[in-house]
Amino acid sequence: MKLSSSLIRKVAARTLLGIAGLVLLTLVLSGLILATEPGSRWVLARVAEQVNRLPGQQLSFGPVAGTLLGELQLQEVRYSSDSLLVTIARIEADWSLPAIFSRRVSVPSLTVNGSIVERTPQPSAPEPERNPADPLLVFNPLPVALEFDQVVVNDLQYRQPGQEFQLDHLQFAAGLNGQNLTVTNLALESELADIEGDLALTLADYLPMNLNLAWQYHQEIFTGSGPAAGNLSLGGDLTQLAVAHRLTQPFDFTSEGLVDTGVSGNDLSLGISHGSGSLVLPEQLTGIRLALRDLSMETHGSLDDLEISLATELDSDLASSARFTVDGRWLGDRLTVASYQLATDSGTLKGSASLNLADGLQGSLQYDLSETDPLAYLENYRAADGSDGLPLELTNLSSSGELTLVTGQDTVQASLQLEELSGELGNYPLRGGGRVEYLDGGLLVDNFRLAAADNQLSVTGSLAEQLDFSWQLSAPRLDQLMPGLQGRLNASGEITGEPADMQLSSTLSLDSGRYQDFGIDSLRLDASFLQGDLDGQVSIRRASLTSEDRVDSIETLELRVAGTESSHQATLQARSSYGDADLTVTGGFTDLAALNWEGAIADGSLKTPVGNWSTRAAVPISVATDTLDVRDNCWWQDTASVCVNVAMEDRTGTPVTRISGTINDYPLALFNYQNPTPTDSAGTPSLLPHLPETVSVDGEVDAEFSATLASTATPEVDARLIPREVILTVRSAIDEELPEAERIEPDSQSWLLTEPLVAARLEAGRWNLQLDTGLGRENSGSVSPAAGSIGVSASLSAEGALEGNANASLNDLGWLEAFVPDATDIGGSLTARVDLGGSLDQPSLAMDVALVDGQATVTPLGVTFSAINTRIRSQDNERIELSASVNSEQGSLNLNGQVDSPFATSRHLQAQLTGDRFQLVDLPDLTVAISPQLAVTADESRIDVTGDLRIPTLVLTLRELPESAVDVSRDAVVVDYPSDRPQLSSSIASEQSTVFNVPVVADVNILLGDNVSLNGFGFTSTVAGNLNIRQQANGTNLTYGELQIVRGDYRMYGQSLQIRGGKLLFFGPIDNPALDIRATRTVENVTVGVLMNGTVKNIRSQLFSTPALPDGDIIAILATGKPFSDLGQGEQDRDAVLGSIARLGLSRSQGLTNQVREQLGLDSLAITNTGGITNTTLTVGKYLTPDIFIRYGIGLFDHQSKLALDYILTDRITLQAETGEYQSVDLIYRVER
């Protein structure tokens, strides 16, 4: 039958229509199933059924919400197999159905919360060997692409026997398109580490890949290292990977190279280069500063045969420059080092080594050391550590030997063979050698010897199950060992027997030992333990430590121990510069192996500078390897006692020490000033601080204290001082320069401290301090109302943070008289508050200190200052504001200023001093009132003073020439002066231009008022004028201006000269003004006078008269009122004329003196000076015989006299004797040229 084409078309059309309808029906039914929650649950149930049919596998779902074609939530998902159990608390997924039509499966988000993966390893059959020609991975690409925009895994726990891992958060985006798998935005967070990165992987044979990761490990690799971090890059495939890694924390270290994995049939091998430009190892790891510069390391080969080479420059506290190289080979379970070398500028250490891990640990190291200056490394370390260097001199050290180590399951064996040791100790040869071996807790020493010139040490024997050990030291010349060390030292001993029945005997002696400031005349030690009897003795004679101002010494010390292991007694007798001690301790070992000892201080006495103390009852002591207990340790001095309890235990490897105690009825009078009673040239050492001589305290103090010290915790301390009936007495100082009969009994004032308290506490690393007391005036046993109070509260944290405040309110300031002896009747009230903050390194202060209505009488000035008001304020460390005012008589003085940055080196002061007729001095000989207008600025480099100083009143009456009025020569500079001539300290030639070593620069105008007069030595005057005083930083003092003698009179030898129009002109030096003075006298119808000019240090005088008279008559009339021809031989007229010639510094004085000499019949008469009028000397002389000449000289101003005798023995030899301030006898020989 032949079918027509139209029929075929109809059948085909109907068939296709049926298939399409069937497909459509299937899609509609599938959509209805997947798009509904019941349908989705039905599908997941079918999936679970299929999985559960597989052997050993189970899958189940809990509640399901949502659909498979939209948002889906699964809870309580559980999957298990023979070796794996996975439970998931919740899965949330969001599917994108339209992506299916573009051949993509898109999951915008997938979140997995609360997963636990537990793996139980199962024994597995060995995998069959793979043919390298077979592909490693066969992956058929999926027909659709997979896209996961965001995958989040939270709280994932992985467990397997002996291992547990917690993953806090994992997030990434992934896609699979054909064979290309990409993972981007990878972020993993866990308790141990964080990882970020991306991955590109081709699912083809050997998995070509490209991986980049940045990681951070949160734990410390070693103490103090901080977290570790780095970057890793992998490229290639599983046959060969290119590795590049850089460690960035805690130091910089790079590794780069190729790894042949062996997957392709080749052996596993690697070739990686490592390096670091500068690698500084933390001191917590090495104990010293150690830096590796230009580090390079090469690793080549397989894991069973790996060649290793390393080279680096070392920089450390021991040596600033060293080169270290290693060449070795790792052979599976052993390491061989063919050579290593450490080379420095002064030596080398080289050798070889081996390490075998096949059976336990077996290693050996051969070394060869050559070093010219070995102590330099220790010196460098000490210098970096800030401690002193060693005085040893060890050079040219060389040594060779071998160190071995062998460990087994229960054994440890180590040995050091010292083949050769040589060097130079100072100027003496050093030699040594021997062998030391450790085996299972026993020590064997085989003829170990060390010799340095005349000094020798030898040790030999064994300390094991059988004891046979001895030593011998002979050092008759300790100076050969160390510069500065002196003395003779000898020691010997032996140990024999068994550990349970040990026999020991030893001796040691040191004679004439000295090192630097320490010395000991003799030291003897003898000890023996024989047949269970213990006998030991230590004897010291004259051990001393000398410092600049004292010598601390132990004159004698005797310590004797005798008895048996279970019952023995120790006695101590010591005599020292701090006092004497006598102690007797009894007790015994209850378990010698455990070092358990029980005993007591049976008797004790101490004689010290702080009193004599003794025990009144036995003090029990208990000692063990992990405990110490001392209770009821009480010492008494009359009614005062000090008790201390100590308990220490170390039961858990963490030592804890607890200390507590009390002090009762301790007399505070021990802190009062003590008159020194020297017992030797260095004085008696003082263990207590003492109050000043003018302050004393009476009363008693109780105290309670406790402390807990633990190595793993911060200390805890609690202390309280409770003073009782404390009376503080302040006395005025006694003027020791006055004769004892003229000294005034000092005034004294007493205050009672009311409710005083001192407390300190350390807790959680923070110190808390508190001090509080009230003050009341005590008088004849009664106490006046409160005179004030003081309170301090402060804390210091472990980090150094400060916090606290201090308050004071004092209504009675009479106690200041003890510290200001020249002031009396001190009154006023003082209030203060200081707030403390910041840290120890940078403290901050805010303060407000005020003195209100103060007053004081200053006896040496003869004035009483009243209405004294002062205030010092600051809000922080940046500025302190100052203000003060004071009245005196009818005048006042005011100070205002500020100090910027007061606690920095850049501190700066600005102040203004103003006043009006302030009475500064009011004494019979001196009255001064000032009206200043001064500005003061200061910093670390200089003090500047500028402005005007008006002196409205200055009345000075000189009754004797002040010591400072006689200056030294202008070409002399005073750098020191004898104690009997203190006036030189104020000489013009001395340095006076600094205050607290800070130069003073001044530009001040001195303006004299209407009431300025100078009187003394017959001279009266009224002075006016102005001066400008300029002082430079180098001490130069320049003065400019003019002083006028408005009127004046000068009386000498009963005669009066009138001064009119005198002037002193200052052109620089203050001590040498120019003079222009005219003095006249009228006698009958004759007017005579003297015109003085020049300078003070070079006065030129010229006589004049009306009518004109000879100079002799003028000077005679000036001095005596009579002409020269009327002068007689009387001493009064003669002295008047001579004094006038000298005092007036007259020109042509030589002619006048010759005229007087002839009138008096003398062989010699001269007036000389050596640098000024104050050095003028009058000398008269007379020949007693032609060969004997006697002369007498007297200073006209300093009144020092001398008598001299010249005896002419020959024409060239003269014997000259002189007596006066100094005595001398000279023999003079003359040579004519």
PDB file of N, CA and C in Angstrom, residues 434-508:
ATOM      1  N   GLY A 434      89.887  19.061  78.921  1.00  0.00           N
ATOM      2  CA  GLY A 434      89.164  18.076  79.712  1.00  0.00           C
ATOM      3  C   GLY A 434      87.905  17.608  79.014  1.00  0.00           C
ATOM      4  N   ARG A 435      87.164  16.763  79.743  1.00  0.00           N
ATOM      5  CA  ARG A 435      85.943  16.194  79.183  1.00  0.00           C
ATOM      6  C   ARG A 435      84.859  16.216  80.261  1.00  0.00           C
ATOM      7  N   VAL A 436      83.643  16.597  79.830  1.00  0.00           N
ATOM      8  CA  VAL A 436      82.489  16.613  80.719  1.00  0.00           C
ATOM      9  C   VAL A 436      81.394  15.801  80.046  1.00  0.00           C
ATOM     10  N   GLU A 437      80.794  14.844  80.801  1.00  0.00           N
ATOM     11  CA  GLU A 437      79.768  13.973  80.227  1.00  0.00           C
ATOM     12  C   GLU A 437      78.587  13.892  81.182  1.00  0.00           C
ATOM     13  N   TYR A 438      77.392  13.977  80.592  1.00  0.00           N
ATOM     14  CA  TYR A 438      76.144  13.830  81.356  1.00  0.00           C
ATOM     15  C   TYR A 438      75.443  12.576  80.871  1.00  0.00           C
ATOM     16  N   LEU A 439      75.071  11.687  81.803  1.00  0.00           N
ATOM     17  CA  LEU A 439      74.415  10.442  81.426  1.00  0.00           C
ATOM     18  C   LEU A 439      73.355  10.124  82.465  1.00  0.00           C
ATOM     19  N   ASP A 440      72.072  10.211  82.023  1.00  0.00           N
ATOM     20  CA  ASP A 440      70.926   9.816  82.849  1.00  0.00           C
ATOM     21  C   ASP A 440      70.999  10.387  84.264  1.00  0.00           C
ATOM     22  N   GLY A 441      71.211  11.687  84.365  1.00  0.00           N
ATOM     23  CA  GLY A 441      71.209  12.342  85.662  1.00  0.00           C
ATOM     24  C   GLY A 441      72.544  12.348  86.361  1.00  0.00           C
ATOM     25  N   GLY A 442      73.533  11.647  85.841  1.00  0.00           N
ATOM     26  CA  GLY A 442      74.855  11.627  86.442  1.00  0.00           C
ATOM     27  C   GLY A 442      75.827  12.490  85.662  1.00  0.00           C
ATOM     28  N   LEU A 443      76.817  13.046  86.381  1.00  0.00           N
ATOM     29  CA  LEU A 443      77.792  13.931  85.766  1.00  0.00           C
ATOM     30  C   LEU A 443      79.174  13.338  85.967  1.00  0.00           C
ATOM     31  N   LEU A 444      79.924  13.237  84.870  1.00  0.00           N
ATOM     32  CA  LEU A 444      81.285  12.720  84.900  1.00  0.00           C
ATOM     33  C   LEU A 444      82.216  13.802  84.376  1.00  0.00           C
ATOM     34  N   VAL A 445      83.217  14.142  85.173  1.00  0.00           N
ATOM     35  CA  VAL A 445      84.221  15.129  84.784  1.00  0.00           C
ATOM     36  C   VAL A 445      85.556  14.413  84.732  1.00  0.00           C
ATOM     37  N   ASP A 446      86.163  14.440  83.558  1.00  0.00           N
ATOM     38  CA  ASP A 446      87.416  13.729  83.348  1.00  0.00           C
ATOM     39  C   ASP A 446      88.546  14.744  83.201  1.00  0.00           C
ATOM     40  N   ASN A 447      89.243  14.974  84.316  1.00  0.00           N
ATOM     41  CA  ASN A 447      90.457  15.784  84.323  1.00  0.00           C
ATOM     42  C   ASN A 447      90.248  17.146  83.654  1.00  0.00           C
ATOM     43  N   PHE A 448      89.222  17.864  84.133  1.00  0.00           N
ATOM     44  CA  PHE A 448      89.026  19.234  83.635  1.00  0.00           C
ATOM     45  C   PHE A 448      90.026  20.143  84.353  1.00  0.00           C
ATOM     46  N   ARG A 449      90.766  20.936  83.593  1.00  0.00           N
ATOM     47  CA  ARG A 449      91.801  21.768  84.157  1.00  0.00           C
ATOM     48  C   ARG A 449      91.807  23.137  83.470  1.00  0.00           C
ATOM     49  N   LEU A 450      92.171  24.137  84.249  1.00  0.00           N
ATOM     50  CA  LEU A 450      92.248  25.503  83.752  1.00  0.00           C
ATOM     51  C   LEU A 450      93.362  26.199  84.526  1.00  0.00           C
ATOM     52  N   ALA A 451      94.299  26.799  83.811  1.00  0.00           N
ATOM     53  CA  ALA A 451      95.439  27.441  84.452  1.00  0.00           C
ATOM     54  C   ALA A 451      95.691  28.801  83.811  1.00  0.00           C
ATOM     55  N   ALA A 452      95.965  29.791  84.674  1.00  0.00           N
ATOM     56  CA  ALA A 452      96.331  31.133  84.228  1.00  0.00           C
ATOM     57  C   ALA A 452      97.542  31.561  85.038  1.00  0.00           C
ATOM     58  N   ALA A 453      98.704  31.438  84.437  1.00  0.00           N
ATOM     59  CA  ALA A 453      99.967  31.765  85.113  1.00  0.00           C
ATOM     60  C   ALA A 453     100.079  30.957  86.405  1.00  0.00           C
ATOM     61  N   ASP A 454     100.151  31.618  87.580  1.00  0.00           N
ATOM     62  CA  ASP A 454     100.334  30.909  88.844  1.00  0.00           C
ATOM     63  C   ASP A 454      99.037  30.359  89.421  1.00  0.00           C
ATOM     64  N   ASN A 455      97.908  30.637  88.798  1.00  0.00           N
ATOM     65  CA  ASN A 455      96.599  30.245  89.319  1.00  0.00           C
ATOM     66  C   ASN A 455      96.094  29.019  88.553  1.00  0.00           C
ATOM     67  N   GLN A 456      95.629  28.003  89.320  1.00  0.00           N
ATOM     68  CA  GLN A 456      95.221  26.749  88.698  1.00  0.00           C
ATOM     69  C   GLN A 456      93.931  26.234  89.330  1.00  0.00           C
ATOM     70  N   LEU A 457      93.095  25.627  88.464  1.00  0.00           N
ATOM     71  CA  LEU A 457      91.860  24.969  88.898  1.00  0.00           C
ATOM     72  C   LEU A 457      91.815  23.597  88.258  1.00  0.00           C
ATOM     73  N   SER A 458      91.535  22.571  89.067  1.00  0.00           N
ATOM     74  CA  SER A 458      91.381  21.216  88.536  1.00  0.00           C
ATOM     75  C   SER A 458      90.165  20.567  89.177  1.00  0.00           C
ATOM     76  N   VAL A 459      89.354  19.878  88.346  1.00  0.00           N
ATOM     77  CA  VAL A 459      88.148  19.195  88.790  1.00  0.00           C
ATOM     78  C   VAL A 459      88.124  17.837  88.132  1.00  0.00           C
ATOM     79  N   THR A 460      87.809  16.808  88.909  1.00  0.00           N
ATOM     80  CA  THR A 460      87.714  15.471  88.348  1.00  0.00           C
ATOM     81  C   THR A 460      86.783  14.641  89.215  1.00  0.00           C
ATOM     82  N   GLY A 461      86.227  13.570  88.623  1.00  0.00           N
ATOM     83  CA  GLY A 461      85.377  12.677  89.391  1.00  0.00           C
ATOM     84  C   GLY A 461      83.999  12.535  88.801  1.00  0.00           C
ATOM     85  N   SER A 462      83.110  11.879  89.580  1.00  0.00           N
ATOM     86  CA  SER A 462      81.763  11.611  89.101  1.00  0.00           C
ATOM     87  C   SER A 462      80.757  11.956  90.183  1.00  0.00           C
ATOM     88  N   LEU A 463      79.604  12.425  89.725  1.00  0.00           N
ATOM     89  CA  LEU A 463      78.454  12.681  90.585  1.00  0.00           C
ATOM     90  C   LEU A 463      77.308  11.850  90.027  1.00  0.00           C
ATOM     91  N   ALA A 464      77.255  10.622  90.444  1.00  0.00           N
ATOM     92  CA  ALA A 464      76.257   9.680  89.926  1.00  0.00           C
ATOM     93  C   ALA A 464      75.798   8.800  91.092  1.00  0.00           C
ATOM     94  N   GLU A 465      75.474   7.539  90.803  1.00  0.00           N
ATOM     95  CA  GLU A 465      75.035   6.651  91.867  1.00  0.00           C
ATOM     96  C   GLU A 465      76.146   6.442  92.891  1.00  0.00           C
ATOM     97  N   GLN A 466      77.389   6.519  92.439  1.00  0.00           N
ATOM     98  CA  GLN A 466      78.538   6.471  93.331  1.00  0.00           C
ATOM     99  C   GLN A 466      79.275   7.796  93.226  1.00  0.00           C
ATOM    100  N   LEU A 467      79.465   8.451  94.372  1.00  0.00           N
ATOM    101  CA  LEU A 467      80.068   9.770  94.392  1.00  0.00           C
ATOM    102  C   LEU A 467      81.570   9.655  94.593  1.00  0.00           C
ATOM    103  N   ASP A 468      82.309  10.290  93.727  1.00  0.00           N
ATOM    104  CA  ASP A 468      83.763  10.374  93.864  1.00  0.00           C
ATOM    105  C   ASP A 468      84.214  11.616  93.105  1.00  0.00           C
ATOM    106  N   PHE A 469      84.092  12.738  93.747  1.00  0.00           N
ATOM    107  CA  PHE A 469      84.275  14.036  93.077  1.00  0.00           C
ATOM    108  C   PHE A 469      85.195  14.895  93.935  1.00  0.00           C
ATOM    109  N   SER A 470      86.153  15.564  93.295  1.00  0.00           N
ATOM    110  CA  SER A 470      87.084  16.419  94.035  1.00  0.00           C
ATOM    111  C   SER A 470      87.451  17.626  93.195  1.00  0.00           C
ATOM    112  N   TRP A 471      87.881  18.675  93.892  1.00  0.00           N
ATOM    113  CA  TRP A 471      88.291  19.905  93.223  1.00  0.00           C
ATOM    114  C   TRP A 471      89.436  20.542  94.000  1.00  0.00           C
ATOM    115  N   GLN A 472      90.234  21.306  93.276  1.00  0.00           N
ATOM    116  CA  GLN A 472      91.387  21.976  93.873  1.00  0.00           C
ATOM    117  C   GLN A 472      91.578  23.317  93.161  1.00  0.00           C
ATOM    118  N   LEU A 473      91.607  24.402  93.949  1.00  0.00           N
ATOM    119  CA  LEU A 473      91.833  25.745  93.414  1.00  0.00           C
ATOM    120  C   LEU A 473      92.994  26.371  94.173  1.00  0.00           C
ATOM    121  N   SER A 474      93.982  26.815  93.424  1.00  0.00           N
ATOM    122  CA  SER A 474      95.122  27.519  94.003  1.00  0.00           C
ATOM    123  C   SER A 474      95.332  28.801  93.206  1.00  0.00           C
ATOM    124  N   ALA A 475      95.048  29.942  93.859  1.00  0.00           N
ATOM    125  CA  ALA A 475      95.157  31.240  93.183  1.00  0.00           C
ATOM    126  C   ALA A 475      95.950  32.202  94.071  1.00  0.00           C
ATOM    127  N   PRO A 476      97.265  32.054  94.115  1.00  0.00           N
ATOM    128  CA  PRO A 476      98.066  32.948  94.960  1.00  0.00           C
ATOM    129  C   PRO A 476      98.216  34.347  94.391  1.00  0.00           C
ATOM    130  N   ARG A 477      97.887  34.532  93.102  1.00  0.00           N
ATOM    131  CA  ARG A 477      98.038  35.842  92.460  1.00  0.00           C
ATOM    132  C   ARG A 477      96.739  36.201  91.735  1.00  0.00           C
ATOM    133  N   LEU A 478      95.761  36.738  92.492  1.00  0.00           N
ATOM    134  CA  LEU A 478      94.493  37.118  91.859  1.00  0.00           C
ATOM    135  C   LEU A 478      94.671  38.289  90.908  1.00  0.00           C
ATOM    136  N   ASP A 479      95.720  39.069  91.087  1.00  0.00           N
ATOM    137  CA  ASP A 479      95.955  40.192  90.180  1.00  0.00           C
ATOM    138  C   ASP A 479      96.274  39.724  88.773  1.00  0.00           C
ATOM    139  N   GLN A 480      96.664  38.450  88.608  1.00  0.00           N
ATOM    140  CA  GLN A 480      96.918  37.915  87.273  1.00  0.00           C
ATOM    141  C   GLN A 480      95.616  37.608  86.532  1.00  0.00           C
ATOM    142  N   LEU A 481      94.508  37.500  87.265  1.00  0.00           N
ATOM    143  CA  LEU A 481      93.233  37.160  86.644  1.00  0.00           C
ATOM    144  C   LEU A 481      92.463  38.394  86.177  1.00  0.00           C
ATOM    145  N   MET A 482      92.545  39.503  86.941  1.00  0.00           N
ATOM    146  CA  MET A 482      91.729  40.663  86.629  1.00  0.00           C
ATOM    147  C   MET A 482      92.438  41.920  87.134  1.00  0.00           C
ATOM    148  N   PRO A 483      92.552  42.942  86.306  1.00  0.00           N
ATOM    149  CA  PRO A 483      93.156  44.191  86.780  1.00  0.00           C
ATOM    150  C   PRO A 483      92.367  44.770  87.946  1.00  0.00           C
ATOM    151  N   GLY A 484      93.070  45.190  88.974  1.00  0.00           N
ATOM    152  CA  GLY A 484      92.413  45.769  90.137  1.00  0.00           C
ATOM    153  C   GLY A 484      92.056  44.763  91.208  1.00  0.00           C
ATOM    154  N   LEU A 485      92.092  43.470  90.876  1.00  0.00           N
ATOM    155  CA  LEU A 485      91.775  42.426  91.841  1.00  0.00           C
ATOM    156  C   LEU A 485      93.055  42.019  92.560  1.00  0.00           C
ATOM    157  N   GLN A 486      92.983  41.912  93.884  1.00  0.00           N
ATOM    158  CA  GLN A 486      94.146  41.545  94.682  1.00  0.00           C
ATOM    159  C   GLN A 486      93.748  40.481  95.691  1.00  0.00           C
ATOM    160  N   GLY A 487      94.765  39.750  96.154  1.00  0.00           N
ATOM    161  CA  GLY A 487      94.542  38.784  97.208  1.00  0.00           C
ATOM    162  C   GLY A 487      95.025  37.401  96.848  1.00  0.00           C
ATOM    163  N   ARG A 488      94.827  36.491  97.811  1.00  0.00           N
ATOM    164  CA  ARG A 488      95.209  35.085  97.668  1.00  0.00           C
ATOM    165  C   ARG A 488      93.998  34.223  97.975  1.00  0.00           C
ATOM    166  N   LEU A 489      93.680  33.281  97.077  1.00  0.00           N
ATOM    167  CA  LEU A 489      92.499  32.437  97.226  1.00  0.00           C
ATOM    168  C   LEU A 489      92.903  30.978  97.068  1.00  0.00           C
ATOM    169  N   ASN A 490      92.469  30.166  98.007  1.00  0.00           N
ATOM    170  CA  ASN A 490      92.704  28.719  97.945  1.00  0.00           C
ATOM    171  C   ASN A 490      91.423  28.001  98.343  1.00  0.00           C
ATOM    172  N   ALA A 491      91.134  26.893  97.653  1.00  0.00           N
ATOM    173  CA  ALA A 491      89.947  26.114  97.965  1.00  0.00           C
ATOM    174  C   ALA A 491      90.185  24.674  97.547  1.00  0.00           C
ATOM    175  N   SER A 492      89.587  23.753  98.296  1.00  0.00           N
ATOM    176  CA  SER A 492      89.675  22.334  97.953  1.00  0.00           C
ATOM    177  C   SER A 492      88.514  21.611  98.600  1.00  0.00           C
ATOM    178  N   GLY A 493      88.230  20.421  98.076  1.00  0.00           N
ATOM    179  CA  GLY A 493      87.147  19.648  98.653  1.00  0.00           C
ATOM    180  C   GLY A 493      86.931  18.351  97.919  1.00  0.00           C
ATOM    181  N   GLU A 494      86.120  17.482  98.539  1.00  0.00           N
ATOM    182  CA  GLU A 494      85.784  16.214  97.905  1.00  0.00           C
ATOM    183  C   GLU A 494      84.438  15.733  98.419  1.00  0.00           C
ATOM    184  N   ILE A 495      83.772  14.954  97.548  1.00  0.00           N
ATOM    185  CA  ILE A 495      82.494  14.327  97.871  1.00  0.00           C
ATOM    186  C   ILE A 495      82.638  12.856  97.543  1.00  0.00           C
ATOM    187  N   THR A 496      82.340  12.006  98.502  1.00  0.00           N
ATOM    188  CA  THR A 496      82.443  10.565  98.298  1.00  0.00           C
ATOM    189  C   THR A 496      81.217   9.869  98.867  1.00  0.00           C
ATOM    190  N   GLY A 497      81.141   8.558  98.609  1.00  0.00           N
ATOM    191  CA  GLY A 497      80.040   7.766  99.134  1.00  0.00           C
ATOM    192  C   GLY A 497      78.903   7.614  98.156  1.00  0.00           C
ATOM    193  N   GLU A 498      77.718   7.432  98.704  1.00  0.00           N
ATOM    194  CA  GLU A 498      76.507   7.329  97.925  1.00  0.00           C
ATOM    195  C   GLU A 498      75.613   8.526  98.237  1.00  0.00           C
ATOM    196  N   PRO A 499      74.708   8.878  97.329  1.00  0.00           N
ATOM    197  CA  PRO A 499      73.864  10.051  97.591  1.00  0.00           C
ATOM    198  C   PRO A 499      73.117   9.972  98.915  1.00  0.00           C
ATOM    199  N   ALA A 500      72.696   8.786  99.307  1.00  0.00           N
ATOM    200  CA  ALA A 500      71.962   8.664 100.560  1.00  0.00           C
ATOM    201  C   ALA A 500      72.879   8.748 101.772  1.00  0.00           C
ATOM    202  N   ASP A 501      74.171   8.498 101.570  1.00  0.00           N
ATOM    203  CA  ASP A 501      75.130   8.549 102.673  1.00  0.00           C
ATOM    204  C   ASP A 501      76.364   9.302 102.198  1.00  0.00           C
ATOM    205  N   MET A 502      76.173  10.565 101.858  1.00  0.00           N
ATOM    206  CA  MET A 502      77.225  11.381 101.267  1.00  0.00           C
ATOM    207  C   MET A 502      78.217  11.838 102.334  1.00  0.00           C
ATOM    208  N   GLN A 503      79.506  11.859 101.964  1.00  0.00           N
ATOM    209  CA  GLN A 503      80.561  12.376 102.823  1.00  0.00           C
ATOM    210  C   GLN A 503      81.178  13.583 102.111  1.00  0.00           C
ATOM    211  N   LEU A 504      81.199  14.738 102.788  1.00  0.00           N
ATOM    212  CA  LEU A 504      81.672  15.968 102.155  1.00  0.00           C
ATOM    213  C   LEU A 504      82.632  16.699 103.081  1.00  0.00           C
ATOM    214  N   SER A 505      83.689  17.223 102.507  1.00  0.00           N
ATOM    215  CA  SER A 505      84.598  18.102 103.243  1.00  0.00           C
ATOM    216  C   SER A 505      85.147  19.138 102.271  1.00  0.00           C
ATOM    217  N   SER A 506      85.225  20.388 102.719  1.00  0.00           N
ATOM    218  CA  SER A 506      85.701  21.460 101.841  1.00  0.00           C
ATOM    219  C   SER A 506      86.273  22.581 102.691  1.00  0.00           C
ATOM    220  N   THR A 507      87.210  23.301 102.116  1.00  0.00           N
ATOM    221  CA  THR A 507      87.810  24.475 102.762  1.00  0.00           C
ATOM    222  C   THR A 507      87.969  25.574 101.728  1.00  0.00           C
ATOM    223  N   LEU A 508      87.943  26.816 102.203  1.00  0.00           N
ATOM    224  CA  LEU A 508      88.174  27.974 101.336  1.00  0.00           C
ATOM    225  C   LEU A 508      88.788  29.077 102.195  1.00  0.00           C
TER     226      LEU A 508
END
